[in-house]
Tab-separated table of C-alpha atoms in Angstrom:
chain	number	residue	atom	x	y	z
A	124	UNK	CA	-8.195	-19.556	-26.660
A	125	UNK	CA	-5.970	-17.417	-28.527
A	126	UNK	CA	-2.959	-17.969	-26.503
A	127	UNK	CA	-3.031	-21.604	-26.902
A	128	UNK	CA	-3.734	-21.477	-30.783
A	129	UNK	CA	-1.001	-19.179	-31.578
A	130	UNK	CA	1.692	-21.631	-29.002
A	131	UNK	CA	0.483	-24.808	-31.376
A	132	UNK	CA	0.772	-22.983	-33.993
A	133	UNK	CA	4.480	-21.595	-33.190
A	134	UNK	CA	5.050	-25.149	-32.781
A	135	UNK	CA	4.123	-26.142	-36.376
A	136	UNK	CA	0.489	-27.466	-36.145
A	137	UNK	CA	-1.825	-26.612	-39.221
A	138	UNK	CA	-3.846	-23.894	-38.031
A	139	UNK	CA	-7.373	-25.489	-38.303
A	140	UNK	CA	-6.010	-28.456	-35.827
A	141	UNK	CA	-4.576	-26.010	-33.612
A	142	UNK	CA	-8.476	-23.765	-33.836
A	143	UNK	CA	-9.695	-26.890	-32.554
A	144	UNK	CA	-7.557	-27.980	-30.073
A	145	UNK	CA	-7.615	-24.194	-28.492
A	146	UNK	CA	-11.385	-24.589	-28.411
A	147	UNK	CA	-11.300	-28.007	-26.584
A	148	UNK	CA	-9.027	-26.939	-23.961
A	149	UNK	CA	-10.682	-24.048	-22.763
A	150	UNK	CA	-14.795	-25.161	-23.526
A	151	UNK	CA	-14.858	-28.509	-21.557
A	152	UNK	CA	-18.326	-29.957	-22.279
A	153	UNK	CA	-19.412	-33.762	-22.586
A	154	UNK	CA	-22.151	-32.288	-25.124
A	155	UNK	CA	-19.810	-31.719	-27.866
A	156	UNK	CA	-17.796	-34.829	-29.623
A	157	UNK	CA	-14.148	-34.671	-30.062
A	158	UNK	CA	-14.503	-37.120	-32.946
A	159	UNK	CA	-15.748	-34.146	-35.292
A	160	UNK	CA	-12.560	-33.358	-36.634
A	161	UNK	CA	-10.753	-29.993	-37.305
A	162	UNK	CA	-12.361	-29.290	-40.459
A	163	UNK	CA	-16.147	-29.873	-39.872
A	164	UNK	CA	-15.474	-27.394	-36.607
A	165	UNK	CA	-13.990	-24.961	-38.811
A	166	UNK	CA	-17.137	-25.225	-41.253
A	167	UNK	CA	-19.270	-24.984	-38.309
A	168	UNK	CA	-17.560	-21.666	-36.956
A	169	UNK	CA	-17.704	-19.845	-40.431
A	170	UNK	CA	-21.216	-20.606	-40.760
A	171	UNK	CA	-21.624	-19.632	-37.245
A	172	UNK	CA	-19.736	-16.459	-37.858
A	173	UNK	CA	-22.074	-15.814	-40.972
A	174	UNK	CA	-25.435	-16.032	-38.893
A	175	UNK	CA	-23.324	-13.570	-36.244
A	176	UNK	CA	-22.922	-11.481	-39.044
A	177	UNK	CA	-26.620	-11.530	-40.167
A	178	UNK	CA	-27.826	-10.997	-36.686
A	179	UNK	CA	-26.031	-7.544	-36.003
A	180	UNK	CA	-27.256	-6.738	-39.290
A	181	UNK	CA	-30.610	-7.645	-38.578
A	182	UNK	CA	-30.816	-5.819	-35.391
A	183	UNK	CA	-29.141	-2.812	-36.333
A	184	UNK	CA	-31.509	-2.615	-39.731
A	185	UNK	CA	-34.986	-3.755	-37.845
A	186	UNK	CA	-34.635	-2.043	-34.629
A	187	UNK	CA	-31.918	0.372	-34.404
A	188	UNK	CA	-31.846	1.989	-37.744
A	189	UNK	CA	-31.886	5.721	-36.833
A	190	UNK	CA	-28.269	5.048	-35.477
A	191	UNK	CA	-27.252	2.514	-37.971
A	192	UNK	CA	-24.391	4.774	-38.860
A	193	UNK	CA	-23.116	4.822	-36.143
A	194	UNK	CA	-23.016	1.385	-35.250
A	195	UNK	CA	-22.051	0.391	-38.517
A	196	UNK	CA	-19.307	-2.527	-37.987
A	197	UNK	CA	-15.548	-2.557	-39.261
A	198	UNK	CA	-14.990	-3.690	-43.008
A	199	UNK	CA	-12.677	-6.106	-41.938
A	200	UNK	CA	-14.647	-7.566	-39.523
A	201	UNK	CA	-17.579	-7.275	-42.069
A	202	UNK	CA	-16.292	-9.046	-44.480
A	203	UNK	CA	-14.475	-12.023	-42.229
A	204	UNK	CA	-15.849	-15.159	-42.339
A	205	UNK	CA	-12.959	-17.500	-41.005
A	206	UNK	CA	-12.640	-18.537	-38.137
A	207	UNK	CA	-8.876	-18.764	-38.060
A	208	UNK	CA	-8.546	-14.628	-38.733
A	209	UNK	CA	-11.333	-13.134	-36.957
A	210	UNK	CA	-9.625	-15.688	-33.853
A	211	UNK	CA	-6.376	-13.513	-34.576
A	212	UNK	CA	-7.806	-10.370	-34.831
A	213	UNK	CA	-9.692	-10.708	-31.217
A	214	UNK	CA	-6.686	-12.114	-29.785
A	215	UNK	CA	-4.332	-9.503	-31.085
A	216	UNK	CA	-4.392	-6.664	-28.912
A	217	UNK	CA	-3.624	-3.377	-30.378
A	218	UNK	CA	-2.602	-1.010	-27.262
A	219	UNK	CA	-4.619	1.453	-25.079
A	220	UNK	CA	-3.518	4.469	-27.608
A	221	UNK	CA	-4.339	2.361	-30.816
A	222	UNK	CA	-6.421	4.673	-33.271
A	223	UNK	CA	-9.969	4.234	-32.444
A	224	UNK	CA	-10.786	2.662	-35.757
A	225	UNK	CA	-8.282	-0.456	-34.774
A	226	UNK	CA	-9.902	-0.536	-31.300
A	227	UNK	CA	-13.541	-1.351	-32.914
A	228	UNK	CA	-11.737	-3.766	-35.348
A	229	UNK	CA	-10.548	-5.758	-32.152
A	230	UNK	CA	-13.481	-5.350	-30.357
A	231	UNK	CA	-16.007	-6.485	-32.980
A	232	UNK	CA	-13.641	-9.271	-33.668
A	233	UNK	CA	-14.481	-10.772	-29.963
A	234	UNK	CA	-18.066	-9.558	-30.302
A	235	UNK	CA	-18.604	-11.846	-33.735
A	236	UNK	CA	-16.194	-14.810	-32.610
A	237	UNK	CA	-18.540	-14.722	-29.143
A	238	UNK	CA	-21.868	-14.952	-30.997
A	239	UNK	CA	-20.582	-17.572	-33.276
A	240	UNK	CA	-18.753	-19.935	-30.189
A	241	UNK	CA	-22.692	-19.272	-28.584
A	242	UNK	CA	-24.662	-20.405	-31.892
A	243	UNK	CA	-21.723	-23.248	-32.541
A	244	UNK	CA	-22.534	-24.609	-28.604
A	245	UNK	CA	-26.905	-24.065	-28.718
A	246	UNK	CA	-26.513	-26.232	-31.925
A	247	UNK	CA	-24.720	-29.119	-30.711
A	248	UNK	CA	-26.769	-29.202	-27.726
A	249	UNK	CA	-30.423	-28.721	-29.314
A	250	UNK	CA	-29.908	-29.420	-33.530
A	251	UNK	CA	-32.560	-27.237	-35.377
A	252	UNK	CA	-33.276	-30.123	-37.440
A	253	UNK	CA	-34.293	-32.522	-34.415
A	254	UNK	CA	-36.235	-29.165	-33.362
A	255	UNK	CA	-37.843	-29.243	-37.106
A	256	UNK	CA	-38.768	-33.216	-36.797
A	257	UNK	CA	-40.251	-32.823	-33.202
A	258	UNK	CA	-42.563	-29.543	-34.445
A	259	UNK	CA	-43.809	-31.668	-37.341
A	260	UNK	CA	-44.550	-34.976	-35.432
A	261	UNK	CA	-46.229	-32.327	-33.310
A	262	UNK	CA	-48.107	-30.580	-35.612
A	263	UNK	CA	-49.263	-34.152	-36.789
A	264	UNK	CA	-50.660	-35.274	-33.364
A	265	UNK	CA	-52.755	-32.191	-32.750
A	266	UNK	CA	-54.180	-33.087	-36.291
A	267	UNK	CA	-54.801	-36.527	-34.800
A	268	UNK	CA	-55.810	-36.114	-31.788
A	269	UNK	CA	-57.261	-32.191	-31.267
A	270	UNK	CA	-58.530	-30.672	-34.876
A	271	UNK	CA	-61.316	-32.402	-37.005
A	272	UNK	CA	-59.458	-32.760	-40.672
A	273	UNK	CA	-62.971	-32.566	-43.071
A	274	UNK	CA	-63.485	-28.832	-41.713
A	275	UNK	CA	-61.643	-25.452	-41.974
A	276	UNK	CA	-63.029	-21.811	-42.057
A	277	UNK	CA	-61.099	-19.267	-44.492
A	278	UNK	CA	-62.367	-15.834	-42.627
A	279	UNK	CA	-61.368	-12.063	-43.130
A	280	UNK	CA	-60.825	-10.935	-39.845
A	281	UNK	CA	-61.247	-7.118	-38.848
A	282	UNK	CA	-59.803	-5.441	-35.955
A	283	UNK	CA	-61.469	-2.453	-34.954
A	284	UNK	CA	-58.568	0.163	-33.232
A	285	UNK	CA	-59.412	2.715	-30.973
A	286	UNK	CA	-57.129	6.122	-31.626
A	287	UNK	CA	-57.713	6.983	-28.209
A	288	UNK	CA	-55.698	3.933	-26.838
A	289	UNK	CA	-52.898	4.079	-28.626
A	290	UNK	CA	-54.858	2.234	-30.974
A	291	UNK	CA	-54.983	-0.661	-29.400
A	292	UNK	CA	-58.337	-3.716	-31.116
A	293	UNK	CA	-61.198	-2.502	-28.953
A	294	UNK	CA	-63.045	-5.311	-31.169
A	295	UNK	CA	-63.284	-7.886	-33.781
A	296	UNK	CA	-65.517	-8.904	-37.058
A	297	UNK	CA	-65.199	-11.653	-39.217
A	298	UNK	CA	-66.390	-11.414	-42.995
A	299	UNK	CA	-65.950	-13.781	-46.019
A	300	UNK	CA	-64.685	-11.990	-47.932
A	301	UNK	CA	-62.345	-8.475	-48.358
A	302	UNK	CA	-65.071	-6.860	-50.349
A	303	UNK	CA	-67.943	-7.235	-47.334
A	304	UNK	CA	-65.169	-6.644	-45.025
A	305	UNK	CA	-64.648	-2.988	-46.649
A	306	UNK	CA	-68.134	-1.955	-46.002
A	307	UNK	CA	-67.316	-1.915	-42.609
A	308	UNK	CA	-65.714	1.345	-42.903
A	309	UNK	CA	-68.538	3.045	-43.773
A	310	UNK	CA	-70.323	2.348	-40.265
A	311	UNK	CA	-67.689	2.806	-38.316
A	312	UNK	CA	-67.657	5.851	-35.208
A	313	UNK	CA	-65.204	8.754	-35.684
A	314	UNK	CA	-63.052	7.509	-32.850
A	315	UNK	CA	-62.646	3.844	-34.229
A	316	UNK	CA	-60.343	3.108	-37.178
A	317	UNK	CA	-60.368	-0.401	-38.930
A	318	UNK	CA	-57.503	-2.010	-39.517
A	319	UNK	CA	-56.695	-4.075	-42.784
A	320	UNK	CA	-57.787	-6.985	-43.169
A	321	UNK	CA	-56.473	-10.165	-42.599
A	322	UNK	CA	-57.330	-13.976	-44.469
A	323	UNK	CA	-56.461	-16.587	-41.693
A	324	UNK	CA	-57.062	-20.377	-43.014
A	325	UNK	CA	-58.259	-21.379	-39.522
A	326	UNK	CA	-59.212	-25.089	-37.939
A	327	UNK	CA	-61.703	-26.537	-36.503
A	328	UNK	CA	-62.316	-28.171	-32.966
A	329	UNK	CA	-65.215	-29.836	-31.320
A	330	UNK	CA	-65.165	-30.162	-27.676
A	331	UNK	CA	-67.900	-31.252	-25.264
A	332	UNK	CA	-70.382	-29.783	-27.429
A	333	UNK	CA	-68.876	-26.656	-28.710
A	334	UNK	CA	-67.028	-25.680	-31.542
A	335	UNK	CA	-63.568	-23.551	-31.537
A	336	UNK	CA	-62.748	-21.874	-34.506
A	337	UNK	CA	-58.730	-21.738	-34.185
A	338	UNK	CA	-55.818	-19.984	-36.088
A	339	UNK	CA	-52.282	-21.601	-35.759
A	340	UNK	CA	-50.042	-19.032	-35.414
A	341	UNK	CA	-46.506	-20.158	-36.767
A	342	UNK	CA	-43.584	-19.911	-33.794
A	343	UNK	CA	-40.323	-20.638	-35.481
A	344	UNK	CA	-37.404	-19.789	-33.546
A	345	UNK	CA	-34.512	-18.150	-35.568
A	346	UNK	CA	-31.277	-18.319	-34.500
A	347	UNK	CA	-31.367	-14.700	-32.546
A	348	UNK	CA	-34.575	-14.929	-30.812
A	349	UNK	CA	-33.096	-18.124	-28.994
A	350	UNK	CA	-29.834	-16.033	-28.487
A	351	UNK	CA	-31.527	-13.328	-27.052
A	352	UNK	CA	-33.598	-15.136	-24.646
A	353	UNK	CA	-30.387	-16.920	-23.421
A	354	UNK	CA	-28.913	-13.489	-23.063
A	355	UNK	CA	-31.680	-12.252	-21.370
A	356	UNK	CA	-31.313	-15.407	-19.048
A	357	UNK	CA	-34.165	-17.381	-19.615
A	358	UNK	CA	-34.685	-20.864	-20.721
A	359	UNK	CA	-35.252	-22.108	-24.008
A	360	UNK	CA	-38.545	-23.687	-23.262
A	361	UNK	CA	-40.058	-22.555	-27.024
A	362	UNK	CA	-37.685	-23.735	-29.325
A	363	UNK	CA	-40.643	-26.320	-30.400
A	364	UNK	CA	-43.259	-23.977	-29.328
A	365	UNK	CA	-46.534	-23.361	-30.921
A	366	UNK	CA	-48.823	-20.358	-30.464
A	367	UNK	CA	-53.298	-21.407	-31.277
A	368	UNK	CA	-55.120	-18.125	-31.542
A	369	UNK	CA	-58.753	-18.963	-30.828
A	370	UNK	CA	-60.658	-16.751	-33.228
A	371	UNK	CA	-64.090	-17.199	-32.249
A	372	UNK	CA	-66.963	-20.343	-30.851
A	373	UNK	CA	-69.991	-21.052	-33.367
A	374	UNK	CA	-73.218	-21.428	-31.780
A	375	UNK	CA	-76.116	-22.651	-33.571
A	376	UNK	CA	-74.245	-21.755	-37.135
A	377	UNK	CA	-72.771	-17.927	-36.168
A	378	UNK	CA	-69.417	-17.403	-35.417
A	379	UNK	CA	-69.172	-15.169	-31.900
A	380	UNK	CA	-65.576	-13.398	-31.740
A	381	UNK	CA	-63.503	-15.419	-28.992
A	382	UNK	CA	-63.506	-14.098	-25.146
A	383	UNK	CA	-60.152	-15.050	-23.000
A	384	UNK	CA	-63.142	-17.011	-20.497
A	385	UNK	CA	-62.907	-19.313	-24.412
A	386	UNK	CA	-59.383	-19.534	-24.917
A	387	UNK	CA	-58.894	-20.452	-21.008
A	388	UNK	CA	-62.073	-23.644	-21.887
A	389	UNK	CA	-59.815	-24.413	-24.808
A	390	UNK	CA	-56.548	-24.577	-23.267
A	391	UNK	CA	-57.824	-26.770	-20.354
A	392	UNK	CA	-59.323	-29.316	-23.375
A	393	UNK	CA	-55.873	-29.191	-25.269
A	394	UNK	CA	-53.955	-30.453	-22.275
A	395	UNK	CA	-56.159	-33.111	-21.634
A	396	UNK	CA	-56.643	-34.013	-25.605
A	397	UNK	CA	-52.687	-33.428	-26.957
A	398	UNK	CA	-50.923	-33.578	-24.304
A	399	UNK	CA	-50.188	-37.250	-23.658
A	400	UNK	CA	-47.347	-39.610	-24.788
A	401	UNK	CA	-44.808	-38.114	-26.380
A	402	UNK	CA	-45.933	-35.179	-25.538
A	403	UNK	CA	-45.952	-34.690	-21.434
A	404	UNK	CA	-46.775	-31.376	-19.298
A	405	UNK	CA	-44.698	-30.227	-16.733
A	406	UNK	CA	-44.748	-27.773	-13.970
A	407	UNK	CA	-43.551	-24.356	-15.056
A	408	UNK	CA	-40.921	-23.171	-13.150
A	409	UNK	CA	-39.557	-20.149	-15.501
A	410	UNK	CA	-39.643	-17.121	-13.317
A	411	UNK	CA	-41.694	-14.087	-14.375
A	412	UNK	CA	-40.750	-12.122	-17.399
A	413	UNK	CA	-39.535	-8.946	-16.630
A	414	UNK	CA	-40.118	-7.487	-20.542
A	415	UNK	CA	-43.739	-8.953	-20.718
A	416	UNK	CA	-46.406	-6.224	-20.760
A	417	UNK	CA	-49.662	-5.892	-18.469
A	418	UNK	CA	-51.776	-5.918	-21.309
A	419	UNK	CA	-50.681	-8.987	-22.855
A	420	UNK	CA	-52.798	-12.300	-22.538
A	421	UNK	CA	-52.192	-16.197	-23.302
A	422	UNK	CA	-52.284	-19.115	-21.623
A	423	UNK	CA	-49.207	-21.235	-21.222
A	424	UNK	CA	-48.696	-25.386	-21.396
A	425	UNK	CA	-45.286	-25.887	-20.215
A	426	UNK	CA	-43.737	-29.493	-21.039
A	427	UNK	CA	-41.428	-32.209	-23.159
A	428	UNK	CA	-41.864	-34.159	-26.127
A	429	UNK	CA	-40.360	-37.656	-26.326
A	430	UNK	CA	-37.840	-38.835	-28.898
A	431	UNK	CA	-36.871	-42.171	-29.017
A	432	UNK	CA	-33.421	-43.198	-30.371
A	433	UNK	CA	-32.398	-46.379	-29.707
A	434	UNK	CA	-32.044	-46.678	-26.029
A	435	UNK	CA	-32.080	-42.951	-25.651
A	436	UNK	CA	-35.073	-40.762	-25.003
A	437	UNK	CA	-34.150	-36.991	-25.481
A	438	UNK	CA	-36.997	-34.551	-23.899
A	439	UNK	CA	-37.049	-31.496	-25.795
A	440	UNK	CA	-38.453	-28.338	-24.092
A	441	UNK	CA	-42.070	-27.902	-25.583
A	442	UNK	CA	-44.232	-24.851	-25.249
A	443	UNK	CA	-47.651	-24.211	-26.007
A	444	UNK	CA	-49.639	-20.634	-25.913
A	445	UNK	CA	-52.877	-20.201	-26.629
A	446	UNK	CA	-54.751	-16.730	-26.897
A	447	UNK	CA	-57.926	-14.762	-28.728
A	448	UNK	CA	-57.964	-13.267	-31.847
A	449	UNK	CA	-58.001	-9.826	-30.556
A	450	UNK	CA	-55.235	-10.172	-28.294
A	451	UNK	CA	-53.085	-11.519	-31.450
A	452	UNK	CA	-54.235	-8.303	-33.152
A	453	UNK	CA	-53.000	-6.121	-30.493
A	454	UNK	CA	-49.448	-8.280	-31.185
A	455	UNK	CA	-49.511	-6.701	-34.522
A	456	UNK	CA	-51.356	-3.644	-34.566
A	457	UNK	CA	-51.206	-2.300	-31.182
A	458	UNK	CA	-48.751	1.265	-30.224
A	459	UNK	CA	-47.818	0.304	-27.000
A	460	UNK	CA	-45.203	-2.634	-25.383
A	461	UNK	CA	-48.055	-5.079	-26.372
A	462	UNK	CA	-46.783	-4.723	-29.489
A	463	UNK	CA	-44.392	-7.617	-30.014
A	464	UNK	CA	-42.186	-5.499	-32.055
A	465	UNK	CA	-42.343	-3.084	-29.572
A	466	UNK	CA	-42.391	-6.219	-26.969
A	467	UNK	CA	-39.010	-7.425	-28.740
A	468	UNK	CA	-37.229	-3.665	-29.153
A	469	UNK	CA	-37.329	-2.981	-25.400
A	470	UNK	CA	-35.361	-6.785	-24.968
A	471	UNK	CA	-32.618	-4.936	-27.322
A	472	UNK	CA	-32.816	-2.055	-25.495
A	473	UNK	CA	-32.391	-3.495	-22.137
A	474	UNK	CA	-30.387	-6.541	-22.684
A	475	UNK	CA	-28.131	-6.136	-26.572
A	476	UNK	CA	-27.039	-2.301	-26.848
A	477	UNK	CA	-24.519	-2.638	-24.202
A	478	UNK	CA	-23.107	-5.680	-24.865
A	479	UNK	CA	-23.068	-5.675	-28.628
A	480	UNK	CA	-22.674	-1.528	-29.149
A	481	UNK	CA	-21.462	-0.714	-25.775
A	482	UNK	CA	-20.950	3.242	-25.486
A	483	UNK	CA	-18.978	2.381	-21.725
A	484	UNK	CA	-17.301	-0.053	-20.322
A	485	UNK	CA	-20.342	-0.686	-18.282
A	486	UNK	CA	-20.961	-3.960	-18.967
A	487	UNK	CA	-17.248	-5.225	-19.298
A	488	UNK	CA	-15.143	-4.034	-15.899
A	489	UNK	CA	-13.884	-7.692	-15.283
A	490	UNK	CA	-12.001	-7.173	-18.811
A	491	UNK	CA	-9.191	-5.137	-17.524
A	492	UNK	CA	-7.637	-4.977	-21.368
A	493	UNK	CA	-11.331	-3.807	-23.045
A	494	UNK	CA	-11.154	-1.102	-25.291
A	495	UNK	CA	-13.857	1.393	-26.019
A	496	UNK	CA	-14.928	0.159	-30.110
A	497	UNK	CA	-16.127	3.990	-30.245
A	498	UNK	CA	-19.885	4.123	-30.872
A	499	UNK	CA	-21.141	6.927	-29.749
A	500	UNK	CA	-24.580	6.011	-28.509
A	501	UNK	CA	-25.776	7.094	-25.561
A	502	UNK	CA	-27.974	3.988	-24.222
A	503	UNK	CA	-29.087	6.074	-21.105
A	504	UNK	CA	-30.234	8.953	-22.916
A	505	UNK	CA	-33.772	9.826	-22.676
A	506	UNK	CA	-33.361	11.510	-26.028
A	507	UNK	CA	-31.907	8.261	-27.318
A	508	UNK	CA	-35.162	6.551	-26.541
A	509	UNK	CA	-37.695	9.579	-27.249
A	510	UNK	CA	-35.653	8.934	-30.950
A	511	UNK	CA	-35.960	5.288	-31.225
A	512	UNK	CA	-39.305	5.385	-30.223
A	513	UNK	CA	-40.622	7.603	-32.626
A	514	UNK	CA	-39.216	5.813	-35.414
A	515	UNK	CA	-40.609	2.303	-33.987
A	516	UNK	CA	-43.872	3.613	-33.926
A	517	UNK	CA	-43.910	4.803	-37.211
A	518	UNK	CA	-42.857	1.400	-38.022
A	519	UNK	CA	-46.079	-0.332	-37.442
């Protein structure tokens, strides 16, 4: 790409057109239109790079902090938000004996220019605003069709944690209030701790005579959790997904905390409620997740919703989970992988370090001209995990 900007350039062309054209020429994809014009591409790429910028940030901040020295990125490439230059400074190689600080400048250079080409490409193929109008029309059918609008429950929920288990929710109450819910503590046994509270604004369903009590548990994907899961190799199946925690089932006016033998009832009644026209299930063909924990629970709806322009329909990749309240505790509260922090650290671990902080060459031998950006992080090391693991913990 660099090799054919800098010949159009050498030839006179003004170096946005000849960004373009390099980009053209070596990503050939009917997705993309050639009628967007140099300059809205080069918007696109700086706000691109500025989300690649965010998301190193983000990582190194929420999940690798105790080495966030260390990983800390060039100021150049820092503070770089053209296309046009951080294009030069990745194509510009600066020699095998180059002083280590130049060999992380050209190295981050490719790193950021890759993330931004992959955010530039999963936007023109899937637009987060045609993901935002699909998750509201959505949203809207399951009030049509699946929750009764005249009722809601506003409950404090309780998760009782057993210190034994790496305090995983051994149980569940429900109060109405934060001042009942505190009196809990005082009955509790020496080897349970509460945790705090929470207020979920929960919905109501009847179905063939029984009444689910359900939390909707907001799934937005950002930017870097659909990254990641393309890294990672999987398919982007939740970008308008949706996540219904079934708190509990009243019976004859008392609310009984939700069993997974519930949330299974209640899945097999949302399929055959909500998902009709637009909205169509499909077989689930995603092969097993190799980061998902034994401990975790939900049930899955795999399918497509519908949109309709003109004579086009486009079928975006719909997902729906549905799980108890206790095993959306654990999510939170939880010190083990069923943790999704926890859940989401071990993807970094396995999948990001060595590609975005790589301490070899590991993961780049069919790059006979990479250079070592220097970051001195042993990914292997059990000590590097016994360190990042204690501070994770101490996170939650």
């Amino acid at each position: 790409m660099y090799r054919i900007f800098k010949q159009l350039v050498d030839k006179g062309y003004d170096p946005a057109e000849a960004l373009y054209a390099a980009f053209f020429q070596t990503h050939q994809t009917d997705e993309i239109p050639t009628s967007m014009g140099a300059q809205e591409f080069h918007r696109q790429m700086s706000y691109g790079l500025i989300e690649a910028l965010n998301m190193v940030e983000t990582v190194t901040k929420e999940f690798l902090k105790p080495f966030r020295k260390s990983l800390a990125p060039h100021n150049t490439i820092e503070n770089c938000l053209d296309p046009i230059r951080m294009l030069k400074h990745a194509g510009t190689h600066p020699g095998n004996e180059a002083p280590s600080l130049k060999q992380r400048l050209h190295f981050e250079a490719h790193r950021q220019l890759g993330i931004a080409l992959q955010i530039f490409s999963i936007e023109k193929n899937d637009p987060k605003l045609g993901v935002s109008e699909d998750l509201e029309q959505i949203d809207a059918l399951s009030q049509e069709r699946l929750f009764t609008s005249e009722e809601s429950r506003d409950l404090w929920v309780v998760g009782l944690k057993d210190l034994k288990q790496q305090k995983k929710v051994v149980g569940v109450e429900f109060f109405p209030d934060e001042e009942t819910a505190t009196r809990l503590k005082k009955r509790t046994y020496p080897h349970i701790l509460s945790t705090d509270g929470e207020m979920l604004m929960c919905r109501v369903v009847h179905a063939h005579g029984e009444t689910f009590i359900i939390y909707v548990d907001s799934r937005y994907k950002s930017p870097f959790s659909t990254l990641l899961k393309l890294e990672r190799g999987r398919t982007l199946s939740d970008r308008r997904g949706s996540k219904y925690v079934v708190v509990g089932t009243e019976r004859n006016g008392r609310l009984h905390q939700a069993t997974r033998q519930d949330a299974e009832r209640f899945a097999s009644y949302v399929k055959e409620i909500l998902w009709k026209e637009p909205l169509l299930p499909r077989e689930d063909i995603s092969s097993e997740n190799p980061h998902r924990n034994v401990d975790y629970w939900d049930c899955k709806i795999i399918g497509v919703f519908c949109r309709h322009l003109g004579s086009r329909t486009i079928a975006g990749p719909t997902e729906l989970l549905i799980t108890t309240i206790q095993d959306f505790l654990n999510e939170n509260h939880a010190r083990s992988e069923t943790n999704h922090f926890l859940y989401r650290s071990k993807q970094i671990d396995d999948v990001l370090c060595k590609i975005w902080f790589p301490n070899t060459g590991d993961r780049y031998t069919d790059i006979p001209t990479f250079l070592s950006p220097h970051y001195g992080v042993n990914w292997d090391s059990p000590k590097t995990h016994r360190r990042l693991r204690r501070w994770r913990i101490n996170q939650i």
